[in-house]
Amino acid sequence: MDNDKENQQKARARKAANREPFQFKIPGRYQLLLVTLFCIGLITITYSTDLLTTPLSRTADYLVAPFQNGISKIGRWFVTQDQLHENIKDLQAQNQELREENDALAIENNSLQQEKYELQELRKLYALDQQYPSYEKTGARVIAKDTGNWYHSFIIDKGTADDLDIDMNVLSGSGLVGRIVDIGEHWARVEAIIDDDSNVSATVLSTKDNMIVSGDLTLYESGLIAFSRLTDADQNVTAGDKVVTSNVSDKYLPGILIGYISEITNDANDLTRSGTLTPAVDFAHLDTVLVIRALKQTAP
């Protein structure tokens, strides 16, 4: 009997051990009802009080606002970069337009400067032409020169096709440049009076005393040319007197201005005088010249 009771107790104990624990379960319809009531309660509290909105707004201020600010800054940065890129493109286009306009203006300005320079040269040639109205002349442009600083020998752009000939006199500035010594159909070589091989029979305009004007490239470094054999027994010739080509010159037409006496001294023979004169032409800057279409007439 005792064993049977003991066995029954052990069986009940094993049955109790194998039994599932108690679980509290709420039916699904009641769960839905509770959730609905909870939502309605939250809605009511939200609309009637700030009990929930204030903590949420503060939480948003701390969490959401910085994020929004960061996103906003990034957006503004992209917008700024895009605008900057567009501005750079616009500035580059404007810069290119300005460069093209500047180039066009530079070309136009150079053209106007050239025209102005040519007009000034033509005015000088016209004024020079008016000083010797009795001679027929033609204008020519210097197109080449020999080596050196001075235009002691140079080429002009007219020749026999323009009715020019050897020994025709060449003018520029305020007076005599030289004469043609070689010629072609469309070119001519001019030897200037400052050349070492040049000698010009000249006369002092105020006294009619004759002299010889000789070229000297070394002396022209000082802007002067030499004269000699001045027959001035009474010593009437002084610095500043005009010197022109003489009537007895075999190559040069008479009365063409050569220059002005700058210094004069007595020769050792006490019969003649020598010195230097300042030429009427700037032989460092020659661009255009006048050629007299006439030759000095000499006896056979």
Coordinates of C-alpha atoms in Angstrom, one line a residue:
M1 CA 0.0 0.0 0.0
D2 CA 2.7 2.3 0.9
N3 CA 4.5 1.6 -2.4
D4 CA 1.4 2.3 -4.4
K5 CA 0.9 5.7 -2.7
E6 CA 4.5 6.5 -3.2
N7 CA 4.3 5.5 -6.9
Q8 CA 1.2 7.7 -7.3
Q9 CA 2.9 10.7 -5.7
K10 CA 5.9 10.3 -8.0
A11 CA 3.6 10.0 -11.1
R12 CA 1.7 13.2 -10.1
A13 CA 5.1 15.0 -9.5
R14 CA 6.3 14.0 -13.0
K15 CA 3.0 15.1 -14.5
A16 CA 3.3 18.4 -12.8
A17 CA 6.9 18.8 -14.0
N18 CA 5.9 18.2 -17.6
R19 CA 2.9 20.6 -17.4
E20 CA 3.5 23.9 -19.4
P21 CA 3.8 27.1 -17.3
F22 CA 0.9 29.4 -17.1
Q23 CA 0.8 32.1 -19.8
F24 CA -1.4 35.2 -19.6
K25 CA -2.9 35.8 -23.1
I26 CA -5.1 38.7 -24.4
P27 CA -7.3 38.0 -27.4
G28 CA -6.4 39.8 -30.6
R29 CA -9.6 42.0 -30.6
Y30 CA -8.8 43.3 -27.2
Q31 CA -5.2 44.1 -28.2
L32 CA -6.5 46.1 -31.2
L33 CA -9.0 47.9 -28.9
L34 CA -6.2 48.8 -26.5
V35 CA -3.9 50.1 -29.2
T36 CA -6.8 52.2 -30.6
L37 CA -7.6 53.6 -27.2
F38 CA -3.9 54.4 -26.7
C39 CA -3.7 56.3 -30.0
I40 CA -6.9 58.2 -29.3
G41 CA -5.5 59.1 -26.0
L42 CA -2.2 60.4 -27.5
I43 CA -4.2 62.4 -30.1
T44 CA -6.3 63.9 -27.4
I45 CA -3.3 64.8 -25.3
T46 CA -1.5 66.3 -28.3
Y47 CA -4.4 68.5 -29.3
S48 CA -5.4 69.6 -25.8
T49 CA -2.0 70.0 -24.2
D50 CA 1.7 70.4 -25.0
L51 CA 2.6 67.6 -22.7
L52 CA 4.0 65.5 -25.5
T53 CA 4.8 68.2 -28.2
T54 CA 7.2 70.1 -26.0
P55 CA 9.6 67.2 -25.3
L56 CA 9.3 66.1 -28.9
S57 CA 10.1 69.5 -30.2
R58 CA 13.0 69.9 -27.9
T59 CA 14.3 66.5 -29.0
A60 CA 13.8 67.6 -32.6
D61 CA 15.7 70.8 -31.9
Y62 CA 18.7 68.8 -30.5
L63 CA 18.6 66.0 -33.0
V64 CA 16.8 67.0 -36.2
A65 CA 17.7 70.7 -36.4
P66 CA 21.5 70.3 -36.6
F67 CA 21.0 67.6 -39.2
Q68 CA 18.7 70.0 -41.2
N69 CA 21.2 72.8 -40.8
G70 CA 23.9 70.5 -42.1
I71 CA 21.8 69.5 -45.1
S72 CA 20.9 73.1 -45.7
K73 CA 24.5 74.2 -45.7
I74 CA 25.5 71.4 -48.0
G75 CA 22.7 72.4 -50.3
R76 CA 23.7 76.1 -50.2
W77 CA 27.3 75.1 -50.9
F78 CA 26.3 73.1 -54.0
V79 CA 24.1 76.0 -55.2
T80 CA 27.0 78.5 -54.5
Q81 CA 29.4 76.3 -56.4
D82 CA 27.0 76.0 -59.3
Q83 CA 26.5 79.8 -59.4
L84 CA 30.3 80.3 -59.1
H85 CA 30.8 78.0 -62.0
E86 CA 28.3 79.8 -64.0
N87 CA 29.8 83.2 -63.1
I88 CA 33.3 81.9 -64.0
K89 CA 31.9 80.8 -67.4
D90 CA 30.3 84.2 -67.9
L91 CA 33.5 86.0 -66.9
Q92 CA 35.6 83.9 -69.2
A93 CA 33.2 84.6 -72.1
Q94 CA 33.3 88.3 -71.2
N95 CA 37.0 88.2 -70.9
Q96 CA 37.3 86.6 -74.3
E97 CA 35.0 89.2 -75.8
L98 CA 37.1 92.0 -74.2
R99 CA 40.3 90.5 -75.5
E100 CA 38.9 90.3 -79.0
E101 CA 37.6 93.9 -78.7
N102 CA 41.0 95.0 -77.3
D103 CA 42.9 93.3 -80.1
A104 CA 40.6 95.0 -82.7
L105 CA 41.1 98.3 -80.9
A106 CA 44.9 97.8 -80.9
I107 CA 44.9 97.0 -84.6
E108 CA 42.7 100.1 -85.3
N109 CA 44.9 102.2 -83.0
N110 CA 48.0 101.0 -84.8
S111 CA 46.4 101.8 -88.1
L112 CA 45.4 105.3 -87.0
Q113 CA 48.9 105.9 -85.6
Q114 CA 50.4 104.8 -88.9
E115 CA 48.0 107.0 -90.8
K116 CA 48.8 109.9 -88.5
Y117 CA 52.6 109.3 -88.9
E118 CA 52.2 109.1 -92.7
L119 CA 50.1 112.3 -92.7
Q120 CA 52.8 114.1 -90.7
E121 CA 55.4 112.9 -93.1
L122 CA 53.3 114.0 -96.1
R123 CA 52.9 117.4 -94.5
K124 CA 56.6 117.7 -94.0
L125 CA 57.2 116.7 -97.6
Y126 CA 54.6 119.2 -98.7
A127 CA 56.2 122.0 -96.7
L128 CA 59.6 121.0 -98.2
D129 CA 58.2 121.0 -101.6
Q130 CA 56.9 124.5 -101.1
Q131 CA 60.4 125.7 -100.3
Y132 CA 61.6 124.8 -103.8
P133 CA 58.6 125.4 -106.0
S134 CA 60.7 125.7 -109.2
Y135 CA 61.6 122.0 -109.1
E136 CA 59.4 119.1 -110.1
K137 CA 59.6 116.4 -107.5
T138 CA 58.2 113.0 -106.6
G139 CA 57.9 111.3 -103.2
A140 CA 59.6 108.0 -102.4
R141 CA 59.9 105.7 -99.4
V142 CA 63.1 104.3 -98.0
I143 CA 63.0 100.5 -98.2
A144 CA 66.6 99.5 -97.2
K145 CA 69.8 101.0 -95.8
D146 CA 73.5 100.0 -95.4
T147 CA 74.7 98.8 -92.1
G148 CA 75.4 101.4 -89.4
N149 CA 73.4 103.9 -87.4
W150 CA 73.0 106.5 -90.1
Y151 CA 71.3 106.6 -93.4
H152 CA 74.5 107.4 -95.3
S153 CA 73.6 105.0 -98.1
F154 CA 70.1 103.7 -98.7
I155 CA 67.5 102.4 -101.2
I156 CA 64.3 104.0 -102.2
D157 CA 61.3 102.4 -103.9
K158 CA 61.3 104.3 -107.2
G159 CA 63.6 104.1 -110.2
T160 CA 63.7 104.5 -114.0
A161 CA 60.0 103.4 -114.3
D162 CA 59.2 106.6 -112.4
D163 CA 61.4 108.8 -114.6
L164 CA 64.3 108.9 -112.1
D165 CA 67.9 109.0 -113.1
I166 CA 71.4 109.0 -111.6
D167 CA 72.6 112.3 -110.0
M168 CA 69.1 113.5 -109.3
N169 CA 69.0 115.3 -105.9
V170 CA 67.2 113.9 -102.9
L171 CA 65.6 116.1 -100.2
S172 CA 64.1 115.4 -96.8
G173 CA 63.5 117.2 -93.5
S174 CA 64.4 120.8 -94.3
G175 CA 67.0 120.3 -97.0
L176 CA 69.5 118.2 -98.9
V177 CA 69.9 114.5 -98.3
G178 CA 72.2 113.5 -101.2
R179 CA 71.9 112.2 -104.7
I180 CA 71.1 109.0 -106.6
V181 CA 74.3 107.1 -107.5
D182 CA 72.8 103.8 -108.8
I183 CA 69.4 102.9 -110.2
G184 CA 67.1 100.2 -111.4
E185 CA 63.6 100.0 -112.8
H186 CA 61.9 100.2 -109.5
W187 CA 64.6 101.2 -107.1
A188 CA 67.5 103.7 -106.6
R189 CA 70.4 104.0 -104.3
V190 CA 71.0 107.3 -102.6
E191 CA 74.4 108.5 -101.3
A192 CA 73.9 110.9 -98.4
I193 CA 76.1 114.0 -97.9
I194 CA 77.3 112.5 -94.6
D195 CA 78.9 109.5 -96.4
D196 CA 82.7 109.4 -96.3
D197 CA 82.9 109.6 -100.1
S198 CA 80.6 112.7 -100.4
N199 CA 81.8 116.2 -101.3
V200 CA 79.4 119.0 -102.0
S201 CA 80.3 122.4 -103.5
A202 CA 78.4 124.8 -101.2
T203 CA 78.1 128.5 -100.5
V204 CA 77.3 130.7 -97.4
L205 CA 73.9 132.2 -98.3
S206 CA 74.5 135.6 -96.6
T207 CA 78.0 136.2 -98.0
K208 CA 78.1 134.1 -101.2
D209 CA 81.5 132.7 -100.1
N210 CA 82.1 129.2 -101.4
M211 CA 83.3 126.1 -99.5
I212 CA 83.4 122.3 -99.7
V213 CA 81.2 120.3 -97.4
S214 CA 82.6 116.8 -96.9
G215 CA 81.0 113.7 -95.4
D216 CA 82.5 112.2 -92.2
L217 CA 80.6 109.3 -90.5
T218 CA 82.9 109.6 -87.5
L219 CA 82.2 113.3 -87.1
Y220 CA 78.5 112.7 -87.6
E221 CA 78.5 110.8 -84.3
S222 CA 78.4 114.3 -82.9
G223 CA 75.6 115.3 -85.3
L224 CA 78.0 117.4 -87.4
I225 CA 79.5 117.5 -90.9
A226 CA 82.7 119.2 -91.9
F227 CA 83.4 122.0 -94.3
S228 CA 86.7 123.4 -95.6
R229 CA 88.2 125.9 -98.1
L230 CA 85.9 128.7 -97.1
T231 CA 87.1 131.8 -98.8
D232 CA 86.2 134.5 -96.3
A233 CA 89.0 137.0 -96.2
D234 CA 87.0 139.5 -94.3
Q235 CA 85.7 136.9 -91.8
N236 CA 82.1 137.9 -92.3
V237 CA 80.9 134.3 -91.9
T238 CA 79.7 133.5 -88.4
A239 CA 78.1 130.6 -86.6
G240 CA 74.4 130.2 -87.5
D241 CA 74.8 131.2 -91.1
K242 CA 72.9 129.1 -93.7
V243 CA 74.9 127.0 -96.1
V244 CA 73.3 126.0 -99.4
T245 CA 74.4 124.2 -102.6
S246 CA 76.4 126.5 -104.8
N247 CA 75.9 127.5 -108.4
V248 CA 79.2 125.9 -109.4
S249 CA 78.3 122.4 -108.2
D250 CA 78.4 119.9 -111.0
K251 CA 76.0 117.4 -109.3
Y252 CA 73.7 119.5 -107.1
L253 CA 71.1 122.0 -108.1
P254 CA 71.8 125.5 -106.6
G255 CA 70.2 127.0 -103.5
I256 CA 69.3 123.8 -101.6
L257 CA 69.8 124.1 -97.9
I258 CA 72.6 121.9 -96.5
G259 CA 72.8 123.2 -92.9
Y260 CA 74.0 125.8 -90.5
I261 CA 77.5 126.7 -89.5
S262 CA 78.1 125.6 -85.9
E263 CA 81.9 126.3 -85.5
I264 CA 84.5 128.0 -87.7
T265 CA 88.3 128.4 -87.4
N266 CA 91.0 130.0 -89.5
D267 CA 93.3 127.6 -91.5
A268 CA 97.0 127.6 -91.0
N269 CA 97.5 129.4 -94.4
D270 CA 95.3 132.4 -93.1
L271 CA 93.6 132.3 -96.5
T272 CA 90.8 129.9 -95.9
R273 CA 88.6 128.8 -93.0
S274 CA 87.3 125.5 -91.9
G275 CA 84.8 124.2 -89.4
T276 CA 81.6 122.2 -88.9
L277 CA 78.0 122.7 -89.6
T278 CA 74.8 121.1 -88.4
P279 CA 72.9 119.5 -91.3
A280 CA 69.3 120.4 -92.0
V281 CA 68.4 116.7 -92.2
D282 CA 68.2 114.1 -89.4
F283 CA 70.2 111.2 -90.9
A284 CA 69.3 108.9 -88.1
H285 CA 65.6 108.9 -89.0
L286 CA 64.7 108.8 -92.7
D287 CA 61.5 107.3 -93.9
T288 CA 60.2 109.3 -96.9
V289 CA 62.1 111.6 -99.3
L290 CA 61.5 113.9 -102.2
V291 CA 63.4 113.4 -105.5
I292 CA 63.9 116.4 -107.7
R293 CA 63.1 115.3 -111.3
A294 CA 65.8 117.5 -112.8
L295 CA 69.6 117.2 -113.3
K296 CA 72.2 119.9 -112.9
Q297 CA 73.1 121.2 -116.3
T298 CA 76.8 121.5 -116.9
A299 CA 78.9 122.4 -119.9
P300 CA 80.3 119.6 -122.0

